[in-house]
mmCIF file of C-alpha atoms and ligand atoms in Angstrom:
data_model
loop_
_atom_site.group_PDB
_atom_site.id
_atom_site.type_symbol
_atom_site.label_atom_id
_atom_site.label_comp_id
_atom_site.label_asym_id
_atom_site.label_seq_id
_atom_site.Cartn_x
_atom_site.Cartn_y
_atom_site.Cartn_z
ATOM 1 C CA MET A 1 33.136 6.993 -31.218
ATOM 2 C CA SER A 2 34.318 10.085 -33.120
ATOM 3 C CA GLU A 3 36.378 9.635 -36.222
ATOM 4 C CA GLU A 4 40.240 9.883 -35.785
ATOM 5 C CA VAL A 5 43.247 10.366 -37.957
ATOM 6 C CA SER A 6 46.553 8.407 -37.521
ATOM 7 C CA LEU A 7 49.787 10.462 -37.673
ATOM 8 C CA SER A 8 53.502 9.423 -37.393
ATOM 9 C CA LEU A 9 55.595 11.598 -35.000
ATOM 10 C CA ASP A 10 57.398 12.926 -38.134
ATOM 11 C CA ASP A 11 53.943 14.048 -39.336
ATOM 12 C CA VAL A 12 53.158 15.679 -36.184
ATOM 13 C CA ARG A 13 56.422 17.692 -36.316
ATOM 14 C CA ARG A 14 56.046 18.659 -39.955
ATOM 15 C CA LEU A 15 52.359 19.648 -39.486
ATOM 16 C CA SER A 16 53.270 21.749 -36.412
ATOM 17 C CA ILE A 17 56.112 23.605 -38.286
ATOM 18 C CA ASP A 18 54.012 24.091 -41.344
ATOM 19 C CA VAL A 19 51.026 25.524 -39.538
ATOM 20 C CA LEU A 20 53.137 27.821 -37.425
ATOM 21 C CA LYS A 21 55.183 29.110 -40.376
ATOM 22 C CA ALA A 22 51.879 29.593 -42.377
ATOM 23 C CA GLY A 23 50.733 31.555 -39.280
ATOM 24 C CA CYS A 24 53.611 33.903 -39.986
ATOM 25 C CA LEU A 25 55.963 32.792 -37.045
ATOM 26 C CA SER A 26 59.735 33.014 -37.758
ATOM 27 C CA SER A 27 61.476 29.659 -38.253
ATOM 28 C CA GLU A 28 63.172 29.918 -34.750
ATOM 29 C CA GLN A 29 59.927 30.548 -33.052
ATOM 30 C CA ALA A 30 58.123 27.930 -34.966
ATOM 31 C CA GLU A 31 60.779 25.203 -34.334
ATOM 32 C CA ALA A 32 60.863 25.927 -30.568
ATOM 33 C CA ILE A 33 56.974 25.903 -30.370
ATOM 34 C CA ALA A 34 56.773 22.795 -32.525
ATOM 35 C CA ALA A 35 59.159 20.951 -30.218
ATOM 36 C CA VAL A 36 56.985 21.296 -27.034
ATOM 37 C CA ILE A 37 53.813 20.638 -29.104
ATOM 38 C CA TYR A 38 55.415 17.512 -30.564
ATOM 39 C CA ALA A 39 56.574 16.293 -27.082
ATOM 40 C CA ALA A 40 53.014 16.834 -25.602
ATOM 41 C CA GLN A 41 51.305 15.026 -28.522
ATOM 42 C CA ARG A 42 53.800 12.200 -28.295
ATOM 43 C CA ASP A 43 53.280 11.793 -24.495
ATOM 44 C CA GLU A 44 49.371 11.976 -24.984
ATOM 45 C CA CYS A 45 49.024 15.242 -23.161
ATOM 46 C CA HIS A 46 46.141 16.117 -25.493
ATOM 47 C CA SER A 47 45.244 19.539 -23.934
ATOM 48 C CA HIS A 48 48.782 20.848 -24.910
ATOM 49 C CA GLY A 49 49.518 18.918 -28.077
ATOM 50 C CA VAL A 50 48.611 19.898 -31.614
ATOM 51 C CA TYR A 51 45.374 21.466 -30.368
ATOM 52 C CA ARG A 52 47.441 24.329 -29.175
ATOM 53 C CA LEU A 53 48.461 25.223 -32.773
ATOM 54 C CA LEU A 54 44.986 26.750 -33.139
ATOM 55 C CA GLY A 55 45.539 29.054 -30.234
ATOM 56 C CA CYS A 56 49.140 29.939 -31.243
ATOM 57 C CA VAL A 57 48.053 30.985 -34.771
ATOM 58 C CA ARG A 58 44.934 32.916 -33.441
ATOM 59 C CA SER A 59 47.266 34.786 -31.009
ATOM 60 C CA VAL A 60 49.499 35.992 -33.814
ATOM 61 C CA LYS A 61 46.514 36.913 -36.030
ATOM 62 C CA GLU A 62 45.034 38.949 -33.192
ATOM 63 C CA GLY A 63 48.138 41.144 -33.384
ATOM 64 C CA LYS A 64 49.251 40.577 -29.739
ATOM 65 C CA VAL A 65 52.223 38.318 -30.331
ATOM 66 C CA ASN A 66 55.465 39.345 -31.998
ATOM 67 C CA PRO A 67 56.014 36.425 -34.358
ATOM 68 C CA ASN A 68 59.639 37.366 -35.073
ATOM 69 C CA ALA A 69 60.636 38.026 -31.485
ATOM 70 C CA VAL A 70 64.186 37.229 -30.692
ATOM 71 C CA PRO A 71 64.647 36.768 -26.796
ATOM 72 C CA ASP A 72 67.367 38.575 -24.987
ATOM 73 C CA VAL A 73 69.299 36.750 -22.273
ATOM 74 C CA VAL A 74 70.674 38.877 -19.445
ATOM 75 C CA ASP A 75 73.112 37.786 -16.756
ATOM 76 C CA HIS A 76 71.210 39.755 -14.043
ATOM 77 C CA ALA A 77 72.850 38.603 -10.865
ATOM 78 C CA PRO A 78 75.132 35.802 -9.744
ATOM 79 C CA ALA A 79 72.144 33.486 -9.337
ATOM 80 C CA ILE A 80 69.594 35.070 -11.633
ATOM 81 C CA VAL A 81 69.178 34.854 -15.374
ATOM 82 C CA ARG A 82 66.628 37.132 -16.907
ATOM 83 C CA VAL A 83 65.168 36.536 -20.363
ATOM 84 C CA ASP A 84 62.988 39.163 -22.113
ATOM 85 C CA ALA A 85 60.850 37.313 -24.623
ATOM 86 C CA HIS A 86 59.923 40.590 -26.372
ATOM 87 C CA TYR A 87 56.150 39.455 -26.635
ATOM 88 C CA GLY A 88 57.053 36.150 -28.521
ATOM 89 C CA PHE A 89 56.103 32.812 -27.191
ATOM 90 C CA SER A 90 57.945 31.291 -24.268
ATOM 91 C CA PRO A 91 59.534 28.113 -25.761
ATOM 92 C CA LEU A 92 62.291 29.925 -27.581
ATOM 93 C CA ALA A 93 62.963 32.180 -24.526
ATOM 94 C CA PHE A 94 63.379 29.150 -22.354
ATOM 95 C CA GLU A 95 65.697 27.432 -24.851
ATOM 96 C CA ARG A 96 67.822 30.589 -25.025
ATOM 97 C CA GLY A 97 68.073 31.068 -21.210
ATOM 98 C CA LYS A 98 68.583 27.499 -20.190
ATOM 99 C CA PRO A 99 72.428 27.156 -20.731
ATOM 100 C CA LEU A 100 73.119 30.101 -18.481
ATOM 101 C CA LEU A 101 70.653 28.910 -15.843
ATOM 102 C CA VAL A 102 72.310 25.515 -15.769
ATOM 103 C CA GLU A 103 75.798 26.989 -15.648
ATOM 104 C CA LYS A 104 74.842 29.186 -12.659
ATOM 105 C CA ALA A 105 73.172 26.381 -10.830
ATOM 106 C CA ARG A 106 76.276 24.207 -11.223
ATOM 107 C CA LYS A 107 78.338 26.988 -9.833
ATOM 108 C CA LEU A 108 76.177 28.169 -6.948
ATOM 109 C CA GLY A 109 73.936 25.159 -6.216
ATOM 110 C CA LEU A 110 70.740 27.095 -6.873
ATOM 111 C CA ALA A 111 69.824 29.494 -9.609
ATOM 112 C CA ALA A 112 66.665 31.079 -11.027
ATOM 113 C CA MET A 113 65.513 32.185 -14.452
ATOM 114 C CA ALA A 114 62.836 34.802 -14.827
ATOM 115 C CA ILE A 115 61.281 34.908 -18.324
ATOM 116 C CA ASN A 116 59.396 38.221 -18.873
ATOM 117 C CA ASN A 117 56.973 39.423 -21.664
ATOM 118 C CA CYS A 118 56.185 35.955 -23.098
ATOM 119 C CA PHE A 119 53.060 34.431 -24.414
ATOM 120 C CA HIS A 120 52.602 31.072 -22.584
ATOM 121 C CA PHE A 121 50.578 28.157 -24.004
ATOM 122 C CA SER A 122 52.596 25.061 -23.161
ATOM 123 C CA ALA A 123 52.881 22.328 -20.650
ATOM 124 C CA LEU A 124 55.774 22.931 -18.267
ATOM 125 C CA TRP A 125 57.085 19.401 -17.985
ATOM 126 C CA PRO A 126 59.355 19.536 -21.181
ATOM 127 C CA GLU A 127 61.266 22.297 -19.399
ATOM 128 C CA VAL A 128 61.894 20.665 -16.052
ATOM 129 C CA GLU A 129 62.584 17.386 -17.671
ATOM 130 C CA ALA A 130 65.173 19.072 -19.940
ATOM 131 C CA ILE A 131 66.862 20.552 -16.784
ATOM 132 C CA SER A 132 66.787 17.275 -14.984
ATOM 133 C CA GLU A 133 68.469 15.594 -17.931
ATOM 134 C CA MET A 134 71.485 17.605 -16.978
ATOM 135 C CA GLY A 135 71.566 16.164 -13.468
ATOM 136 C CA LEU A 136 69.714 19.157 -11.791
ATOM 137 C CA VAL A 137 66.442 19.333 -9.789
ATOM 138 C CA ALA A 138 64.013 21.716 -11.314
ATOM 139 C CA LEU A 139 60.883 23.682 -10.390
ATOM 140 C CA ALA A 140 58.831 25.838 -12.785
ATOM 141 C CA MET A 141 55.611 27.882 -12.476
ATOM 142 C CA THR A 142 53.747 30.487 -14.444
ATOM 143 C CA PRO A 143 50.381 32.316 -14.197
ATOM 144 C CA SER A 144 47.948 32.435 -17.103
ATOM 145 C CA HIS A 145 44.645 34.368 -17.637
ATOM 146 C CA SER A 146 42.169 34.926 -14.683
ATOM 147 C CA TRP A 147 39.769 32.020 -15.182
ATOM 148 C CA VAL A 148 39.806 30.451 -11.717
ATOM 149 C CA ALA A 149 37.911 31.484 -8.553
ATOM 150 C CA PRO A 150 39.748 31.382 -5.171
ATOM 151 C CA ALA A 151 38.365 28.795 -2.631
ATOM 152 C CA GLY A 152 35.303 30.262 -1.018
ATOM 153 C CA GLY A 153 34.841 32.813 -3.847
ATOM 154 C CA ARG A 154 33.040 32.811 -7.157
ATOM 155 C CA LYS A 155 34.809 35.376 -9.244
ATOM 156 C CA PRO A 156 37.750 34.290 -11.333
ATOM 157 C CA ILE A 157 41.043 35.983 -10.255
ATOM 158 C CA PHE A 158 43.705 33.241 -10.495
ATOM 159 C CA GLY A 159 45.148 31.614 -13.595
ATOM 160 C CA THR A 160 45.148 27.870 -14.008
ATOM 161 C CA ASN A 161 48.805 28.392 -12.774
ATOM 162 C CA PRO A 162 50.764 25.207 -13.374
ATOM 163 C CA ILE A 163 53.657 24.085 -11.299
ATOM 164 C CA ALA A 164 56.190 21.382 -12.429
ATOM 165 C CA PHE A 165 58.907 19.615 -10.624
ATOM 166 C CA ALA A 166 61.631 17.166 -11.851
ATOM 167 C CA TRP A 167 64.127 15.088 -9.912
ATOM 168 C CA PRO A 168 66.870 13.206 -11.831
ATOM 169 C CA ARG A 169 67.046 9.447 -11.285
ATOM 170 C CA PRO A 170 70.089 7.215 -11.964
ATOM 171 C CA ASP A 171 68.545 4.545 -13.950
ATOM 172 C CA GLY A 172 65.744 5.963 -16.014
ATOM 173 C CA PRO A 173 63.710 8.988 -16.805
ATOM 174 C CA PRO A 174 63.334 11.650 -13.959
ATOM 175 C CA PHE A 175 60.490 11.848 -11.499
ATOM 176 C CA VAL A 176 58.306 14.658 -12.787
ATOM 177 C CA PHE A 177 55.003 16.062 -11.852
ATOM 178 C CA ASP A 178 53.205 18.895 -13.629
ATOM 179 C CA PHE A 179 49.759 20.087 -12.917
ATOM 180 C CA ALA A 180 47.515 23.099 -13.043
ATOM 181 C CA THR A 181 46.521 24.459 -9.654
ATOM 182 C CA SER A 182 42.954 24.621 -10.974
ATOM 183 C CA ALA A 183 41.098 21.199 -10.709
ATOM 184 C CA ILE A 184 42.068 20.683 -14.365
ATOM 185 C CA ALA A 185 43.722 22.576 -17.161
ATOM 186 C CA ARG A 186 41.480 24.921 -19.042
ATOM 187 C CA GLY A 187 42.569 23.133 -22.227
ATOM 188 C CA GLU A 188 40.996 19.945 -21.033
ATOM 189 C CA ILE A 189 37.535 21.696 -20.612
ATOM 190 C CA GLU A 190 37.978 23.191 -24.065
ATOM 191 C CA LEU A 191 38.573 19.602 -25.414
ATOM 192 C CA HIS A 192 35.382 18.394 -23.648
ATOM 193 C CA ARG A 193 33.479 21.311 -25.234
ATOM 194 C CA ARG A 194 34.908 20.389 -28.668
ATOM 195 C CA ALA A 195 33.879 16.675 -28.230
ATOM 196 C CA GLY A 196 30.445 17.618 -26.808
ATOM 197 C CA LYS A 197 31.312 15.810 -23.563
ATOM 198 C CA ALA A 198 30.092 16.658 -19.987
ATOM 199 C CA ILE A 199 32.733 17.681 -17.427
ATOM 200 C CA PRO A 200 32.910 16.101 -13.984
ATOM 201 C CA THR A 201 31.433 17.926 -11.060
ATOM 202 C CA GLY A 202 34.118 20.034 -9.193
ATOM 203 C CA TRP A 203 35.932 21.419 -12.206
ATOM 204 C CA ALA A 204 33.957 24.685 -12.442
ATOM 205 C CA ILE A 205 30.894 26.812 -11.653
ATOM 206 C CA ASP A 206 28.696 28.691 -14.194
ATOM 207 C CA SER A 207 28.414 32.379 -14.354
ATOM 208 C CA GLU A 208 25.628 32.274 -11.670
ATOM 209 C CA GLY A 209 28.027 30.529 -9.328
ATOM 210 C CA ASN A 210 26.314 27.091 -9.556
ATOM 211 C CA SER A 211 28.117 23.808 -10.043
ATOM 212 C CA THR A 212 28.061 22.809 -13.651
ATOM 213 C CA ASN A 213 28.890 19.833 -15.930
ATOM 214 C CA ASP A 214 28.505 21.761 -19.031
ATOM 215 C CA ALA A 215 31.891 22.606 -20.659
ATOM 216 C CA ALA A 216 30.613 25.794 -22.313
ATOM 217 C CA ALA A 217 29.001 27.044 -19.167
ATOM 218 C CA ALA A 218 32.197 26.307 -17.221
ATOM 219 C CA LEU A 219 34.276 28.272 -19.716
ATOM 220 C CA ALA A 220 31.900 31.156 -19.311
ATOM 221 C CA GLY A 221 31.784 30.894 -15.534
ATOM 222 C CA ALA A 222 34.735 30.158 -13.218
ATOM 223 C CA MET A 223 37.067 27.160 -12.846
ATOM 224 C CA LEU A 224 37.681 25.890 -9.372
ATOM 225 C CA THR A 225 41.045 25.185 -7.643
ATOM 226 C CA PHE A 226 42.266 21.709 -6.890
ATOM 227 C CA GLY A 227 42.162 20.737 -3.265
ATOM 228 C CA GLY A 228 40.038 23.691 -2.121
ATOM 229 C CA HIS A 229 42.042 26.191 -0.037
ATOM 230 C CA LYS A 230 45.207 24.281 -0.654
ATOM 231 C CA GLY A 231 45.230 24.775 -4.411
ATOM 232 C CA SER A 232 44.000 28.271 -3.879
ATOM 233 C CA ALA A 233 46.985 29.212 -1.747
ATOM 234 C CA LEU A 234 49.465 27.523 -4.182
ATOM 235 C CA SER A 235 47.798 29.412 -6.997
ATOM 236 C CA ALA A 236 48.296 32.683 -5.143
ATOM 237 C CA MET A 237 51.980 31.827 -4.499
ATOM 238 C CA ILE A 238 52.449 31.239 -8.198
ATOM 239 C CA GLU A 239 50.761 34.546 -9.042
ATOM 240 C CA LEU A 240 53.218 36.263 -6.661
ATOM 241 C CA MET A 241 56.514 34.348 -7.532
ATOM 242 C CA ALA A 242 55.993 34.318 -11.320
ATOM 243 C CA GLY A 243 54.228 37.821 -11.280
ATOM 244 C CA PRO A 244 55.167 40.772 -9.092
ATOM 245 C CA LEU A 245 58.474 39.101 -7.858
ATOM 246 C CA ILE A 246 59.894 38.981 -11.379
ATOM 247 C CA GLY A 247 58.185 42.063 -12.634
ATOM 248 C CA GLY A 248 55.558 40.188 -14.581
ATOM 249 C CA MET A 249 51.809 40.438 -14.973
ATOM 250 C CA THR A 250 49.461 38.511 -12.752
ATOM 251 C CA SER A 251 46.733 36.382 -14.481
ATOM 252 C CA ALA A 252 44.211 39.218 -13.981
ATOM 253 C CA GLU A 253 46.548 41.733 -15.581
ATOM 254 C CA SER A 254 47.223 39.369 -18.438
ATOM 255 C CA MET A 255 43.501 39.087 -18.958
ATOM 256 C CA THR A 256 43.199 42.906 -19.078
ATOM 257 C CA PHE A 257 46.183 43.076 -21.494
ATOM 258 C CA ASP A 258 44.391 40.576 -23.781
ATOM 259 C CA GLU A 259 41.525 43.104 -24.369
ATOM 260 C CA GLY A 260 39.149 40.295 -25.017
ATOM 261 C CA VAL A 261 40.860 38.956 -28.207
ATOM 262 C CA GLY A 262 41.332 35.575 -26.782
ATOM 263 C CA ALA A 263 45.201 35.291 -27.319
ATOM 264 C CA ALA A 264 47.419 33.010 -25.160
ATOM 265 C CA PRO A 265 48.086 34.518 -21.849
ATOM 266 C CA CYS A 266 51.036 37.032 -21.719
ATOM 267 C CA HIS A 267 53.101 37.298 -18.506
ATOM 268 C CA GLY A 268 56.291 35.779 -16.996
ATOM 269 C CA GLU A 269 57.604 32.494 -15.814
ATOM 270 C CA LEU A 270 59.943 31.506 -12.984
ATOM 271 C CA ILE A 271 62.207 28.350 -13.312
ATOM 272 C CA LEU A 272 64.509 27.283 -10.419
ATOM 273 C CA ALA A 273 67.312 24.825 -10.778
ATOM 274 C CA PHE A 274 69.238 23.152 -7.994
ATOM 275 C CA ASP A 275 72.520 21.172 -8.201
ATOM 276 C CA PRO A 276 72.504 18.277 -5.755
ATOM 277 C CA LYS A 277 76.290 17.947 -6.144
ATOM 278 C CA VAL A 278 76.741 21.442 -4.704
ATOM 279 C CA PHE A 279 74.225 20.860 -1.933
ATOM 280 C CA LEU A 280 75.767 17.611 -0.860
ATOM 281 C CA GLY A 281 79.483 18.237 -1.412
ATOM 282 C CA GLY A 282 81.411 14.924 -1.577
ATOM 283 C CA ASP A 283 79.348 11.752 -1.965
ATOM 284 C CA ALA A 284 75.767 12.158 -3.181
ATOM 285 C CA ALA A 285 75.151 8.392 -3.525
ATOM 286 C CA PRO A 286 73.465 7.814 -0.137
ATOM 287 C CA HIS A 287 70.960 10.619 -0.862
ATOM 288 C CA VAL A 288 70.243 9.334 -4.418
ATOM 289 C CA ASP A 289 69.672 5.909 -2.827
ATOM 290 C CA SER A 290 67.234 7.257 -0.191
ATOM 291 C CA ALA A 291 65.203 9.038 -2.945
ATOM 292 C CA GLU A 292 65.165 5.735 -4.940
ATOM 293 C CA ARG A 293 63.919 3.918 -1.830
ATOM 294 C CA MET A 294 61.007 6.397 -1.506
ATOM 295 C CA PHE A 295 60.022 5.885 -5.217
ATOM 296 C CA GLU A 296 60.287 2.072 -4.673
ATOM 297 C CA SER A 297 57.930 2.277 -1.627
ATOM 298 C CA ILE A 298 55.303 4.303 -3.759
ATOM 299 C CA VAL A 299 55.314 1.822 -6.784
ATOM 300 C CA GLY A 300 56.012 -1.249 -4.426
ATOM 301 C CA GLN A 301 52.412 -0.846 -3.004
ATOM 302 C CA GLY A 302 50.748 -0.525 -6.484
ATOM 303 C CA ALA A 303 50.612 3.224 -6.632
ATOM 304 C CA ARG A 304 52.086 4.916 -9.695
ATOM 305 C CA LEU A 305 54.490 7.835 -10.064
ATOM 306 C CA PRO A 306 53.393 10.956 -11.930
ATOM 307 C CA SER A 307 54.708 10.745 -15.485
ATOM 308 C CA GLN A 308 54.509 7.047 -15.565
ATOM 309 C CA ARG A 309 51.496 7.257 -17.875
ATOM 310 C CA ARG A 310 53.290 9.901 -19.994
ATOM 311 C CA TYR A 311 56.418 7.751 -20.347
ATOM 312 C CA GLU A 312 54.350 4.739 -21.374
ATOM 313 C CA ALA A 313 52.498 6.862 -23.858
ATOM 314 C CA ARG A 314 55.916 7.989 -25.216
ATOM 315 C CA VAL A 315 57.069 4.403 -25.917
ATOM 316 C CA ARG A 316 53.679 3.718 -27.586
ATOM 317 C CA SER A 317 53.732 6.809 -29.817
ATOM 318 C CA GLU A 318 57.314 6.238 -30.798
ATOM 319 C CA ALA A 319 56.339 2.758 -31.968
ATOM 320 C CA HIS A 320 52.982 3.352 -33.548
ATOM 321 C CA GLY A 321 52.478 7.120 -33.968
ATOM 322 C CA VAL A 322 49.513 9.097 -32.552
ATOM 323 C CA ARG A 323 45.775 9.478 -33.220
ATOM 324 C CA ILE A 324 43.896 12.785 -33.151
ATOM 325 C CA PRO A 325 40.330 13.646 -33.676
ATOM 326 C CA LYS A 326 39.538 14.186 -37.442
ATOM 327 C CA THR A 327 37.728 17.402 -36.596
ATOM 328 C CA LEU A 328 40.880 18.814 -35.099
ATOM 329 C CA TYR A 329 43.034 17.627 -37.989
ATOM 330 C CA ASP A 330 40.640 19.354 -40.414
ATOM 331 C CA ASP A 331 40.709 22.555 -38.456
ATOM 332 C CA LEU A 332 44.523 22.458 -38.599
ATOM 333 C CA LEU A 333 44.558 21.779 -42.378
ATOM 334 C CA THR A 334 42.511 25.023 -42.885
ATOM 335 C CA LEU A 335 45.549 26.889 -41.491
ATOM 336 C CA LEU A 336 47.903 25.627 -44.213
ATOM 337 C CA PRO A 337 48.375 27.481 -47.470
ATOM 338 C CA ARG A 338 46.123 26.130 -50.181
HETATM 339 P P1 LIG B 1 46.421 16.462 -14.371
HETATM 340 O O1 LIG B 1 45.350 16.946 -13.409
HETATM 341 O O2 LIG B 1 46.099 15.382 -15.283
HETATM 342 O O3 LIG B 1 47.696 16.239 -13.523
HETATM 343 C C1 LIG B 1 48.858 15.925 -14.194
HETATM 344 C C2 LIG B 1 50.001 15.473 -13.299
HETATM 345 O O4 LIG B 1 49.520 14.526 -12.354
HETATM 346 C C3 LIG B 1 50.971 14.692 -14.185
HETATM 347 O O5 LIG B 1 52.284 14.881 -13.728
HETATM 348 C C4 LIG B 1 50.358 13.332 -14.100
HETATM 349 O O6 LIG B 1 51.314 12.247 -14.609
HETATM 350 C C5 LIG B 1 50.059 13.144 -12.677
HETATM 351 N N1 LIG B 1 49.058 12.271 -12.331
HETATM 352 C C6 LIG B 1 47.733 12.142 -12.859
HETATM 353 N N2 LIG B 1 47.093 11.090 -12.362
HETATM 354 C C7 LIG B 1 47.958 10.531 -11.516
HETATM 355 C C8 LIG B 1 47.897 9.313 -10.594
HETATM 356 N N3 LIG B 1 46.768 8.616 -10.614
HETATM 357 N N4 LIG B 1 48.943 8.897 -9.937
HETATM 358 C C9 LIG B 1 50.088 9.749 -9.938
HETATM 359 N N5 LIG B 1 50.246 10.902 -10.727
HETATM 360 C C10 LIG B 1 49.095 11.249 -11.465
HETATM 361 O O7 LIG B 1 46.847 17.677 -15.304
HETATM 362 P P2 LIG B 1 46.344 19.175 -15.414
HETATM 363 O O8 LIG B 1 45.145 19.261 -16.132
HETATM 364 O O9 LIG B 1 46.435 19.830 -14.083
HETATM 365 O O10 LIG B 1 47.549 19.904 -16.233
HETATM 366 C C11 LIG B 1 47.831 19.320 -17.510
HETATM 367 C C12 LIG B 1 48.904 20.180 -18.266
HETATM 368 O O11 LIG B 1 48.478 21.478 -18.497
HETATM 369 C C13 LIG B 1 50.285 20.331 -17.425
HETATM 370 O O12 LIG B 1 51.248 19.814 -18.334
HETATM 371 C C14 LIG B 1 50.436 21.821 -17.253
HETATM 372 O O13 LIG B 1 51.664 22.307 -17.394
HETATM 373 C C15 LIG B 1 49.515 22.356 -18.417
HETATM 374 N N6 LIG B 1 49.040 23.721 -18.101
HETATM 375 C C16 LIG B 1 49.689 24.832 -18.682
HETATM 376 C C17 LIG B 1 49.293 26.035 -18.307
HETATM 377 C C18 LIG B 1 50.044 27.282 -18.830
HETATM 378 O O14 LIG B 1 49.662 28.397 -18.421
HETATM 379 N N7 LIG B 1 51.032 27.157 -19.670
HETATM 380 C C19 LIG B 1 48.142 26.297 -17.487
HETATM 381 C C20 LIG B 1 47.639 25.059 -16.911
HETATM 382 C C21 LIG B 1 47.998 23.831 -17.196
HETATM 383 P P3 LIG B 1 50.968 11.641 -16.024
HETATM 384 O O15 LIG B 1 51.185 12.694 -16.978
HETATM 385 O O16 LIG B 1 51.883 10.481 -16.129
HETATM 386 O O17 LIG B 1 49.522 11.170 -16.062
HETATM 387 O O1 LIG B 2 45.220 24.711 -20.150
HETATM 388 O O2 LIG B 2 44.872 26.090 -18.537
HETATM 389 C C1 LIG B 2 45.372 25.701 -19.567
HETATM 390 C C2 LIG B 2 46.352 26.663 -20.208
HETATM 391 C C3 LIG B 2 46.494 27.971 -20.010
HETATM 392 C C4 LIG B 2 47.524 28.416 -20.751
HETATM 393 C C5 LIG B 2 48.068 27.180 -21.373
HETATM 394 N N1 LIG B 2 47.353 26.169 -21.050
#
């Protein structure tokens, strides 16, 4: 078993902010980024927790990211908010645009937020969860870099393209799912490589197009979509809706823009918010009840809801803090001023 370090959640927040500020990010950028990294580490989403600090700092050092970017929020159309992230990271752009998105969704029943020109490294669930905490249903999607082969092909053209959904519930945290349309997030393969662990069959092929269990060969080859042609079609939809539809780069264009420096992907993100009260008019209670009956019939047969593991991890981390590999902790310490 590899050595681990125990951290309190306050340590995680402080370490994240210190590393990001030492990496030259403005206080506002650093705090918005640290908030999503903190949430991911707390919920034991290791591929998007403090590990991501390494990539954020590298992306700034490579000169691609604007570390002082101040996003502009534009009231573009009755149902559309646009946020220009000005080549900063996405979390601050999301934070700045969210109030107008929520206001529009409450007024019209359905509103969209298009974020453009952002570097994107984070899990999407903190965003949809935040919108659902305001009583709205939310859907978010984003491309990444072209790492994933389409079903039936061998050359990477799609990103790992996550899609996340949240549904508010009356007596507890929302129903949330959030997954890559590749078989697994690329960050998870990177963590396997760091730990010297084999990856399961079905995640990726090597650069010759053969199935591989070697994480490094997978990262050099092509990742595979989840569910064959179904994940492939969903991934194409995300490329289109969070790419050309909003005037953003596709994953292939983001990869070209990167020029091989290995920065976080740069593109856009699409977030949709729906207000059930506007859809339903008068009394929403029967519809809330029917959703709750569906959740009951899932858990009632011993299946679990997506995010249940995450919510359990949250309670555990809030009580006991978190543990991260010592090798990762040591790598993070090298980014702090001596
Ligand atoms: P997983 O394949 O682990 O799927 C995650 C989702 O499925 C979660 O909602 C999870 O809930 C749920 N889930 C897992 N197992 C079960 C089960 N047995 N029953 C019910 N639900 C289950 O994650 P991925 O590797 O696909 O993605 C991980 C993260 O990577 C996501 O947060 C995503 O946003 C992020 N990502 C970000 C990208 C970007 O460009 N910014 C690109 C790609 C991924 P739970 O958490 O409770 O286990
Ligand atoms: O894990 O696939 C991934 C990923 C890409 C961008 C951010 N996370």
